[in-house]
CSV table of C-alpha atoms and ligand atoms in Angstrom, one decimal:
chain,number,residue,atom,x,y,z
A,28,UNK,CA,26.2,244.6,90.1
A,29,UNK,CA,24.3,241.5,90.9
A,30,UNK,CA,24.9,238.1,89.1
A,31,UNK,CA,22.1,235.2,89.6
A,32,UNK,CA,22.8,231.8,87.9
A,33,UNK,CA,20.8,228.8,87.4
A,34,UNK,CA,21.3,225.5,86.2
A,35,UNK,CA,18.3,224.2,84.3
A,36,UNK,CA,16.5,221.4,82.9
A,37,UNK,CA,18.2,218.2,82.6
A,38,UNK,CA,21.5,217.9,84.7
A,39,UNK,CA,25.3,217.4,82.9
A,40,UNK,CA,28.4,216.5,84.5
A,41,UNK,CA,30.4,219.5,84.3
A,42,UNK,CA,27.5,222.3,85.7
A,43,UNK,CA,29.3,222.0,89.7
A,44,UNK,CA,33.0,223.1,88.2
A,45,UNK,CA,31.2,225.6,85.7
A,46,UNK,CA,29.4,226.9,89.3
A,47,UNK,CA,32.8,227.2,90.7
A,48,UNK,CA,34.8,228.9,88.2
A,49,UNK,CA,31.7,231.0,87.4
A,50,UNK,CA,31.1,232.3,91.0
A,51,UNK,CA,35.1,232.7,90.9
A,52,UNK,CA,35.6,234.9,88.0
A,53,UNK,CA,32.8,237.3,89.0
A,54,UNK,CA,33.2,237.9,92.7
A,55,UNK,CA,37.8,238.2,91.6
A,56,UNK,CA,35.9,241.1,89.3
A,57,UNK,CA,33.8,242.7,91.9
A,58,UNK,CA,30.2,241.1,91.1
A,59,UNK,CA,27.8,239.8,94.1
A,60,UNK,CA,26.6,235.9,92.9
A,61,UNK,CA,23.4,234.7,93.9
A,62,UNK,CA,22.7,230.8,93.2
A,63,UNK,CA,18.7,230.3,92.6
A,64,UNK,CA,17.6,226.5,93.6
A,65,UNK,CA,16.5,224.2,91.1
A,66,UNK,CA,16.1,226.8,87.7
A,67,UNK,CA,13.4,228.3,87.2
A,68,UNK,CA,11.1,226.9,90.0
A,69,UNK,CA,13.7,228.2,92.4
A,70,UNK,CA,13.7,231.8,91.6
A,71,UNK,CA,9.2,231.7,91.5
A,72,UNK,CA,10.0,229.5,95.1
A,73,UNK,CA,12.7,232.4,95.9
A,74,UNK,CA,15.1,229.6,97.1
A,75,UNK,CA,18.2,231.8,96.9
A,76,UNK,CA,21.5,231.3,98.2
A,77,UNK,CA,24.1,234.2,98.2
A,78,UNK,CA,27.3,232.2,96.3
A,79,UNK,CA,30.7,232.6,98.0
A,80,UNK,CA,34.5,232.2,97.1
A,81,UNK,CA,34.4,229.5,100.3
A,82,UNK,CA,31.0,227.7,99.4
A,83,UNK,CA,32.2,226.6,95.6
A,84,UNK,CA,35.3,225.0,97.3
A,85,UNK,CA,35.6,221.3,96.1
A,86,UNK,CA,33.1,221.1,93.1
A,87,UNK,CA,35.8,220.7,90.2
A,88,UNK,CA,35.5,217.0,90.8
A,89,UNK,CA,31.7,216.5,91.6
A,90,UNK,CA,29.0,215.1,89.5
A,91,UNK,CA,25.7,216.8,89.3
A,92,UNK,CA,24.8,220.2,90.7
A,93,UNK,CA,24.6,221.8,93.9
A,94,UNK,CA,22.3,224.1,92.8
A,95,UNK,CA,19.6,221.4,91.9
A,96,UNK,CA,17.3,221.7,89.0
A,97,UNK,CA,14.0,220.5,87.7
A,98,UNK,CA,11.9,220.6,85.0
A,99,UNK,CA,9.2,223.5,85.5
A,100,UNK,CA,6.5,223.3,82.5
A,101,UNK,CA,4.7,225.9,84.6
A,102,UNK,CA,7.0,228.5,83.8
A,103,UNK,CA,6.8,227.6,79.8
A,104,UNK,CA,3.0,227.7,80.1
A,105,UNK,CA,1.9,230.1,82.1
A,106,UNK,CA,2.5,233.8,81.5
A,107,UNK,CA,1.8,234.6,85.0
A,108,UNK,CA,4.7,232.5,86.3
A,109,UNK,CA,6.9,234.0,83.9
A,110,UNK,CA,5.9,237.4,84.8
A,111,UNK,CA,6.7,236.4,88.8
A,112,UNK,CA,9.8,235.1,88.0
A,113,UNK,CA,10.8,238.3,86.2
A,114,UNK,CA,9.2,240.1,89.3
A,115,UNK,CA,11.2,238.2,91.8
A,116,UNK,CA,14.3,238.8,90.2
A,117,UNK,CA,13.8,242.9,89.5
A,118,UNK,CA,13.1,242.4,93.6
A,119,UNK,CA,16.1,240.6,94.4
A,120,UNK,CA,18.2,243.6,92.3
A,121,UNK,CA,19.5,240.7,90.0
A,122,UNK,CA,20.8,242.8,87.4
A,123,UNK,CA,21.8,239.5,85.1
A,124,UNK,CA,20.1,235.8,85.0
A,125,UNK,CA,23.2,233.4,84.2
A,126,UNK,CA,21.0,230.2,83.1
A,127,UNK,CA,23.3,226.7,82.7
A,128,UNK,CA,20.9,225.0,80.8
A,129,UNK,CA,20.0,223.0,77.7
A,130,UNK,CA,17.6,223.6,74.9
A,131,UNK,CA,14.8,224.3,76.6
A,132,UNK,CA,16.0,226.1,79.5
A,133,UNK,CA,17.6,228.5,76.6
A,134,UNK,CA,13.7,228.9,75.2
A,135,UNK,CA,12.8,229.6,79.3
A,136,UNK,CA,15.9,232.3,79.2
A,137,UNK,CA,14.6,233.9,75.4
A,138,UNK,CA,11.0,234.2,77.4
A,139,UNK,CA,12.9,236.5,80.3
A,140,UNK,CA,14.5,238.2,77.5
A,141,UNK,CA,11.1,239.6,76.0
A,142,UNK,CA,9.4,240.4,79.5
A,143,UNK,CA,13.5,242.8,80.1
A,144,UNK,CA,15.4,240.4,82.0
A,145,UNK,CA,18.6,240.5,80.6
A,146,UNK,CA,20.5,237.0,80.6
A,147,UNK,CA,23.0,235.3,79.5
A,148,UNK,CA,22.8,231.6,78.4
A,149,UNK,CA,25.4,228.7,79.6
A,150,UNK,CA,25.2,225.3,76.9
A,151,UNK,CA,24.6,222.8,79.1
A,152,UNK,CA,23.4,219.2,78.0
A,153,UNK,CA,25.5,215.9,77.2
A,154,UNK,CA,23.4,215.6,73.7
A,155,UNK,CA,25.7,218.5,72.2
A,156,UNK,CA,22.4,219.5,70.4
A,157,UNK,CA,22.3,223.6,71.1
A,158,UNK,CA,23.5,225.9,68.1
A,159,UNK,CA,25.4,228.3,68.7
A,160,UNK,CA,28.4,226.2,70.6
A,161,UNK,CA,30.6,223.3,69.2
A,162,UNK,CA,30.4,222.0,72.0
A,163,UNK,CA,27.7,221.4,75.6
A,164,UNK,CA,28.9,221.2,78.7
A,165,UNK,CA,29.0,217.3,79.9
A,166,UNK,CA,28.8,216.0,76.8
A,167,UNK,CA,32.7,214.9,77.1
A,168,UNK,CA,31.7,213.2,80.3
A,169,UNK,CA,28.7,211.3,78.9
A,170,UNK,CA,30.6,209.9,76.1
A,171,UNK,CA,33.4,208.8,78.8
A,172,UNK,CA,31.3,206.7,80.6
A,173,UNK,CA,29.6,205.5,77.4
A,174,UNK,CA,32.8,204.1,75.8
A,175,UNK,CA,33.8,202.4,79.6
A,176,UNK,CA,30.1,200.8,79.4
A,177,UNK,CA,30.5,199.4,75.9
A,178,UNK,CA,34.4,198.4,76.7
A,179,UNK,CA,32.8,196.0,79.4
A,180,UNK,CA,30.0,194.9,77.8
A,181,UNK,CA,31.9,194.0,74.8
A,182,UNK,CA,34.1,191.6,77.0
A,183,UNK,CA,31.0,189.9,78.0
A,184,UNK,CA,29.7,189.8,74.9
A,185,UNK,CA,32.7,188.0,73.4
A,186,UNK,CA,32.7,185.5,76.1
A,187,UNK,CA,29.0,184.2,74.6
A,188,UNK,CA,29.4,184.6,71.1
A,189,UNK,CA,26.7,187.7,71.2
A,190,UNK,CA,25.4,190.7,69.8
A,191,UNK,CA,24.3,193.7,72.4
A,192,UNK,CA,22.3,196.2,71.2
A,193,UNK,CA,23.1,199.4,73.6
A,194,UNK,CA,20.4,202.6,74.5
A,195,UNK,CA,22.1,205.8,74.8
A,196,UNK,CA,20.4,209.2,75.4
A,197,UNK,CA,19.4,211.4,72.6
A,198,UNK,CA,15.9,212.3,71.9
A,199,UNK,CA,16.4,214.2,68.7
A,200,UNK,CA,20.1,213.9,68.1
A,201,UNK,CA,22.8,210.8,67.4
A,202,UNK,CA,25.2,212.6,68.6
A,203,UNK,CA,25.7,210.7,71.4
A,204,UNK,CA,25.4,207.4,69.6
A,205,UNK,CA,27.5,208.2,66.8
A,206,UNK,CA,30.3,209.2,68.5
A,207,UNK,CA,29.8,205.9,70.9
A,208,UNK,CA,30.3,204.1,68.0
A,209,UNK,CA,33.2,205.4,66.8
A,210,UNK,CA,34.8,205.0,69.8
A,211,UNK,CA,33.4,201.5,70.3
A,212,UNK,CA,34.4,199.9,67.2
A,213,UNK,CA,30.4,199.3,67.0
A,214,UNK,CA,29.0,197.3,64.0
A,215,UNK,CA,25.8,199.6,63.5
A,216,UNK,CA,24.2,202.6,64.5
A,217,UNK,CA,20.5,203.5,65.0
A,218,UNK,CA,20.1,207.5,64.9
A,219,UNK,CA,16.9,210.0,64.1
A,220,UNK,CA,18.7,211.8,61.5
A,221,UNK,CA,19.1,208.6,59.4
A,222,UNK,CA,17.5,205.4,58.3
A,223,UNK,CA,19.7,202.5,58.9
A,224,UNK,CA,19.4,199.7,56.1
A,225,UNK,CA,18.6,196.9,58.7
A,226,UNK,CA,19.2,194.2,56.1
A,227,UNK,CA,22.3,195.4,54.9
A,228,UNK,CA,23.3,195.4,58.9
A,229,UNK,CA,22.0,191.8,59.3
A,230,UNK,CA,24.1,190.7,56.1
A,231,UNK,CA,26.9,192.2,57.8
A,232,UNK,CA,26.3,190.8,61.4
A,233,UNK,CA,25.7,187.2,59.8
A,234,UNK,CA,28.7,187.6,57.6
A,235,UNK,CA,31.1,188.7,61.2
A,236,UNK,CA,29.2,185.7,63.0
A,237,UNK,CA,30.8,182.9,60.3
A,238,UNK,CA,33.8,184.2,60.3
A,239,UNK,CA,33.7,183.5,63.9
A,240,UNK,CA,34.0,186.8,65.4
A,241,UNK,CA,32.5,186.7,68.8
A,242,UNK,CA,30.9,189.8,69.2
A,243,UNK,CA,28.6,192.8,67.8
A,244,UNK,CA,28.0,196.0,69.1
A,245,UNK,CA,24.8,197.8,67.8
A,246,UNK,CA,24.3,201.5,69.4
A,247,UNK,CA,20.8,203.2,69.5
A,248,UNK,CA,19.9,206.3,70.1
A,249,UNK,CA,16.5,207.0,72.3
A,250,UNK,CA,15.5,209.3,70.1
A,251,UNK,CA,15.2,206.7,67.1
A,252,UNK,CA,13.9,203.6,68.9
A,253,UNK,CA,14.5,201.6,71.9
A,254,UNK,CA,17.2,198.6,72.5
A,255,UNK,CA,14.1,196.5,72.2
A,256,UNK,CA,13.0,197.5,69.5
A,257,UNK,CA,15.7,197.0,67.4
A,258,UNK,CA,16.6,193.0,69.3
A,259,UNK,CA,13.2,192.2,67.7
A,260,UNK,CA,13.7,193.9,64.5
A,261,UNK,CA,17.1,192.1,64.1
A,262,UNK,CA,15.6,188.4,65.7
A,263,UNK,CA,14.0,188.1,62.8
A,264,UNK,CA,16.5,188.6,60.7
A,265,UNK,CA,18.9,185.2,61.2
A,266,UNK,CA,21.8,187.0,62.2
A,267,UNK,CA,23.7,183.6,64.0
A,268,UNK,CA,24.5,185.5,67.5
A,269,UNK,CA,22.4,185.2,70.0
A,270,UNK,CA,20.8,189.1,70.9
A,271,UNK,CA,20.9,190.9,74.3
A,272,UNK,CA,20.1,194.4,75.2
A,273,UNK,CA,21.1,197.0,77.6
A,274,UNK,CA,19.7,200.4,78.2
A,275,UNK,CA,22.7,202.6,79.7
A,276,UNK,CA,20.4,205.1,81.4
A,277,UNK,CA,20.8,207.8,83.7
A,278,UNK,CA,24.6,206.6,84.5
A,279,UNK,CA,25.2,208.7,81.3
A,280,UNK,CA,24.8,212.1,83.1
A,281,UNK,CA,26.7,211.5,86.1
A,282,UNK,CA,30.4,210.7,87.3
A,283,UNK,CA,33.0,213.1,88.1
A,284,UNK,CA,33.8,215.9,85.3
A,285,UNK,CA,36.8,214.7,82.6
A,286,UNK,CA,39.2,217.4,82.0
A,287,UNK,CA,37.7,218.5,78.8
A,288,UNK,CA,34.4,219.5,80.0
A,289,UNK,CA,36.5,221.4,82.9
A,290,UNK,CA,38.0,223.0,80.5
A,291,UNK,CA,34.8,223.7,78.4
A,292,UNK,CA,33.3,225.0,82.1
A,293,UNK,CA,36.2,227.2,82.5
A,294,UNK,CA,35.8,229.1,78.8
A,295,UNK,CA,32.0,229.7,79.3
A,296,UNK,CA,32.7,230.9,82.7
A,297,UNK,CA,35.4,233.1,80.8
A,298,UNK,CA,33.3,233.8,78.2
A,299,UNK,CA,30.8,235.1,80.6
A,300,UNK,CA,33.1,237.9,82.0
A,301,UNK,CA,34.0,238.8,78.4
A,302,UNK,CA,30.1,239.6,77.4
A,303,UNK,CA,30.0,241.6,80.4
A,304,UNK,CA,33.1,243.4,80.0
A,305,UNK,CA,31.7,244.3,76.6
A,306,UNK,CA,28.3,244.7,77.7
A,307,UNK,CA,26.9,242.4,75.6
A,308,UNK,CA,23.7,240.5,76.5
A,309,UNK,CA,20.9,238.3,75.5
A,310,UNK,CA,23.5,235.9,74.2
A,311,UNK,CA,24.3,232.2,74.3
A,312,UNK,CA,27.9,231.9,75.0
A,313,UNK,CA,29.6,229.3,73.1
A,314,UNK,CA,33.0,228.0,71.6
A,315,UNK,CA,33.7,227.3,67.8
A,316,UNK,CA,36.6,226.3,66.3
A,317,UNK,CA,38.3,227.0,69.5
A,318,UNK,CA,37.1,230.4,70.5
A,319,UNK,CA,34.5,232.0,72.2
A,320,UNK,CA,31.4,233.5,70.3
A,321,UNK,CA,28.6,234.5,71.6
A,322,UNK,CA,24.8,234.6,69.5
A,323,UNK,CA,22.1,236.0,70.0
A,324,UNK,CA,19.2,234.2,72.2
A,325,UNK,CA,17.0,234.7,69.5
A,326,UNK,CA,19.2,233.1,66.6
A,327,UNK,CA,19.8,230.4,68.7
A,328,UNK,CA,16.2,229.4,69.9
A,329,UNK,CA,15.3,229.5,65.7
A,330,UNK,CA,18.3,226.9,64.5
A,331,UNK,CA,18.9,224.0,65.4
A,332,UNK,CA,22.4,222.3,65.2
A,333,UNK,CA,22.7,219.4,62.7
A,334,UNK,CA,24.9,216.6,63.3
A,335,UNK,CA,28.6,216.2,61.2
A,336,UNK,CA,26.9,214.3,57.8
A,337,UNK,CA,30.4,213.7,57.2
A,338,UNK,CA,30.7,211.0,60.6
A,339,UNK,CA,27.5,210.0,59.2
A,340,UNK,CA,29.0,209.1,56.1
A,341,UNK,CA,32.0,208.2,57.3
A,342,UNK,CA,31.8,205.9,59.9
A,343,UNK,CA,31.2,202.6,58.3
A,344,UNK,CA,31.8,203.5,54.9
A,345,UNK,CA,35.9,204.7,55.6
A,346,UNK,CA,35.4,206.4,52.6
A,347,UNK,CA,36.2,210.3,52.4
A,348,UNK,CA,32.9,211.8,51.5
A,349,UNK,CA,32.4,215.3,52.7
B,22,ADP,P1,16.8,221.3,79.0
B,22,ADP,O1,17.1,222.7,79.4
B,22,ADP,O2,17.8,220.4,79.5
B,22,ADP,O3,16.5,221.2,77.5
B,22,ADP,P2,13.9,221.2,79.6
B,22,ADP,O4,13.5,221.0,78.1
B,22,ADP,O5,13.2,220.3,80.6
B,22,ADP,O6,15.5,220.9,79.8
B,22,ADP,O7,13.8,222.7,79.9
B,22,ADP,C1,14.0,223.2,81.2
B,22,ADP,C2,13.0,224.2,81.7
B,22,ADP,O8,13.0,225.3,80.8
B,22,ADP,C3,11.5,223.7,81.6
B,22,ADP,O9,11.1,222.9,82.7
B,22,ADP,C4,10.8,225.0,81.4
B,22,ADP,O10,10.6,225.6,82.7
B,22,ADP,C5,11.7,225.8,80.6
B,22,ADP,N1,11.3,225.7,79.2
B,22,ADP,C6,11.5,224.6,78.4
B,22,ADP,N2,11.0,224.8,77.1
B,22,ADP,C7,10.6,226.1,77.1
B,22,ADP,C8,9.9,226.9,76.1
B,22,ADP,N3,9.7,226.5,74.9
B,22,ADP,N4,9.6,228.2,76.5
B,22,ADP,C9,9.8,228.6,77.7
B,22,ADP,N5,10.4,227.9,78.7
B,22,ADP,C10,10.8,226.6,78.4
């Protein structure tokens, strides 16, 4: 039987070990790998590279992905391209499409699944916004290098007596920003899923400035607004510190693996031989509450994941509201 994988969409620290222990696990249980280049413009490009014991060697500690990816609105618009790439694969004798991905890569697999392909989906995104999965692979990474940003900038900050308002990813989820702030000790959040009472923050910011505390940390996520955004929002306001911003950026999806999302690489990658050894396709493979479930591509393309309302409520409030 003939195993292809992908990785898709935008790239997450975590996809090279995933690759590794992947490729592994299926060749130690008789399976011939393919790797496609760059998702799902690879396999329409037929970029394919036969996957080896020998040529995953060395990619539990590397950033990024050696199988590339791209964005490919192509293959979500056109029929015809989605029909190729299901062509190119029944040529190739790829019995199953292993697609390390995020949310829309997971729309691109339910697509293959209509047009026969059977696949099997891989949560792959540092937002942690798929359903279907506690957790996405890189997301443990991102927030790493998050905190180690807002540690530093917090030093500087207290050195001028400022407030830094700090861009993290997250188009439609404060995952990333939430849990950043947690970890930062940060004095507000800006997230889509709530409104944040900006004079209530500014009362709070003004009050920490006279009693001489010498810095603020204000995290936003992309999604909601930019770091600009909310500098001129609170400029206005008379807070006392003087405002800076900084937009973290694309540091946030590289740097080498932590342990947990080698871990979280090493279930999925486990979780993929368990669907197979029970035949099951068509699936997301995910972990909750500490095991591996798996749901189908179609329940997970119509739900979307919501984000704890109890951090929500939580974090500033210290109060116990579930
Ligand atoms: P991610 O997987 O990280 O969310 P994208 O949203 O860019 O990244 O999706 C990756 C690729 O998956 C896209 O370039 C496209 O080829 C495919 N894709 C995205 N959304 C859809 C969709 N709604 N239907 C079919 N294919 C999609």
């Amino acid at each position: 039987m003939k195993v292809a994988i992908i990785t898709s969409g935008g790239d997450s620290p975590g996809m090279n070990p995933l690759i590794r222990y992947l490729t592994r696990a299926l060749i130690e249980n008789g399976y011939e790998v393919l790797g496609y280049k760059n998702g799902y413009k690879g396999i329409y490009n037929r970029e394919r590279h036969t996957l080896t014991y020998d040529n995953v060697a060395g990619l539990l500690k590397i950033g990024g992905t050696i199988l590339g990816t791209s964005r490919f609105p192509e293959f979500k618009e056109d029929p015809s391209v989605r029909e190729h790439v299901k062509n190119v694969l029944s040529e190739d004798g790829v019995d199953l499409l292993v697609v390390i991905g995020g949310d829309g890569s997971l729309r691109g697999a339910y697509d293959l699944q209509k047009l026969g392909v059977k696949c099997i989906v891989l949560p792959a995104s540092i937002d942690n916004d798929m359903y279907g999965t506690d957790e996405t692979l890189g997301m443990h990474t991102a927030l790493t290098t998050i905190q180690d940003a807002v540690d530093k900038i917090k030093d500087t900050a207290s050195s001028h007596d400022r407030t830094f308002i700090i861009e993290v990813m997250g188009h439609r989820s404060g995952f990333l920003a939430v849990n950043a702030a947690i970890a930062t000790g940060a004095e507000g959040v800006f997230i889509p899923e709530v409104e944040t009472d900006v004079e209530e923050l500014a009362k709070r910011l003004r009050k920490r400035y006279e009693e001489g505390r010498r810095n603020s940390i204000i995290i936003v996520a992309e999604g909601k607004a930019s770091a600009k955004e909310v500098a001129d929002l609170l400029k206005s306001k008379n807070i006392g510190y003087d405002i800076r911003i900084s937009v973290l950026g694309h540091i946030q999806r590289g740097g080498i693996p932590v342990f947990h999302d080698r871990l979280l690489a090493f279930r999925l990658a486990m979780g993929t031989l368990k669907a197979l050894s029970q035949n099951v396709f068509n699936v997301l493979v995910g972990v909750k509450k500490g095991d591996i479930v798996f749901t189908p591509l179609e329940k997970a393309v119509k739900n979307r994941k919501t984000l704890s309302q109890f951090l929500i409520n939580s974090v500033y409030t210290f109060k116990w509201e579930d």
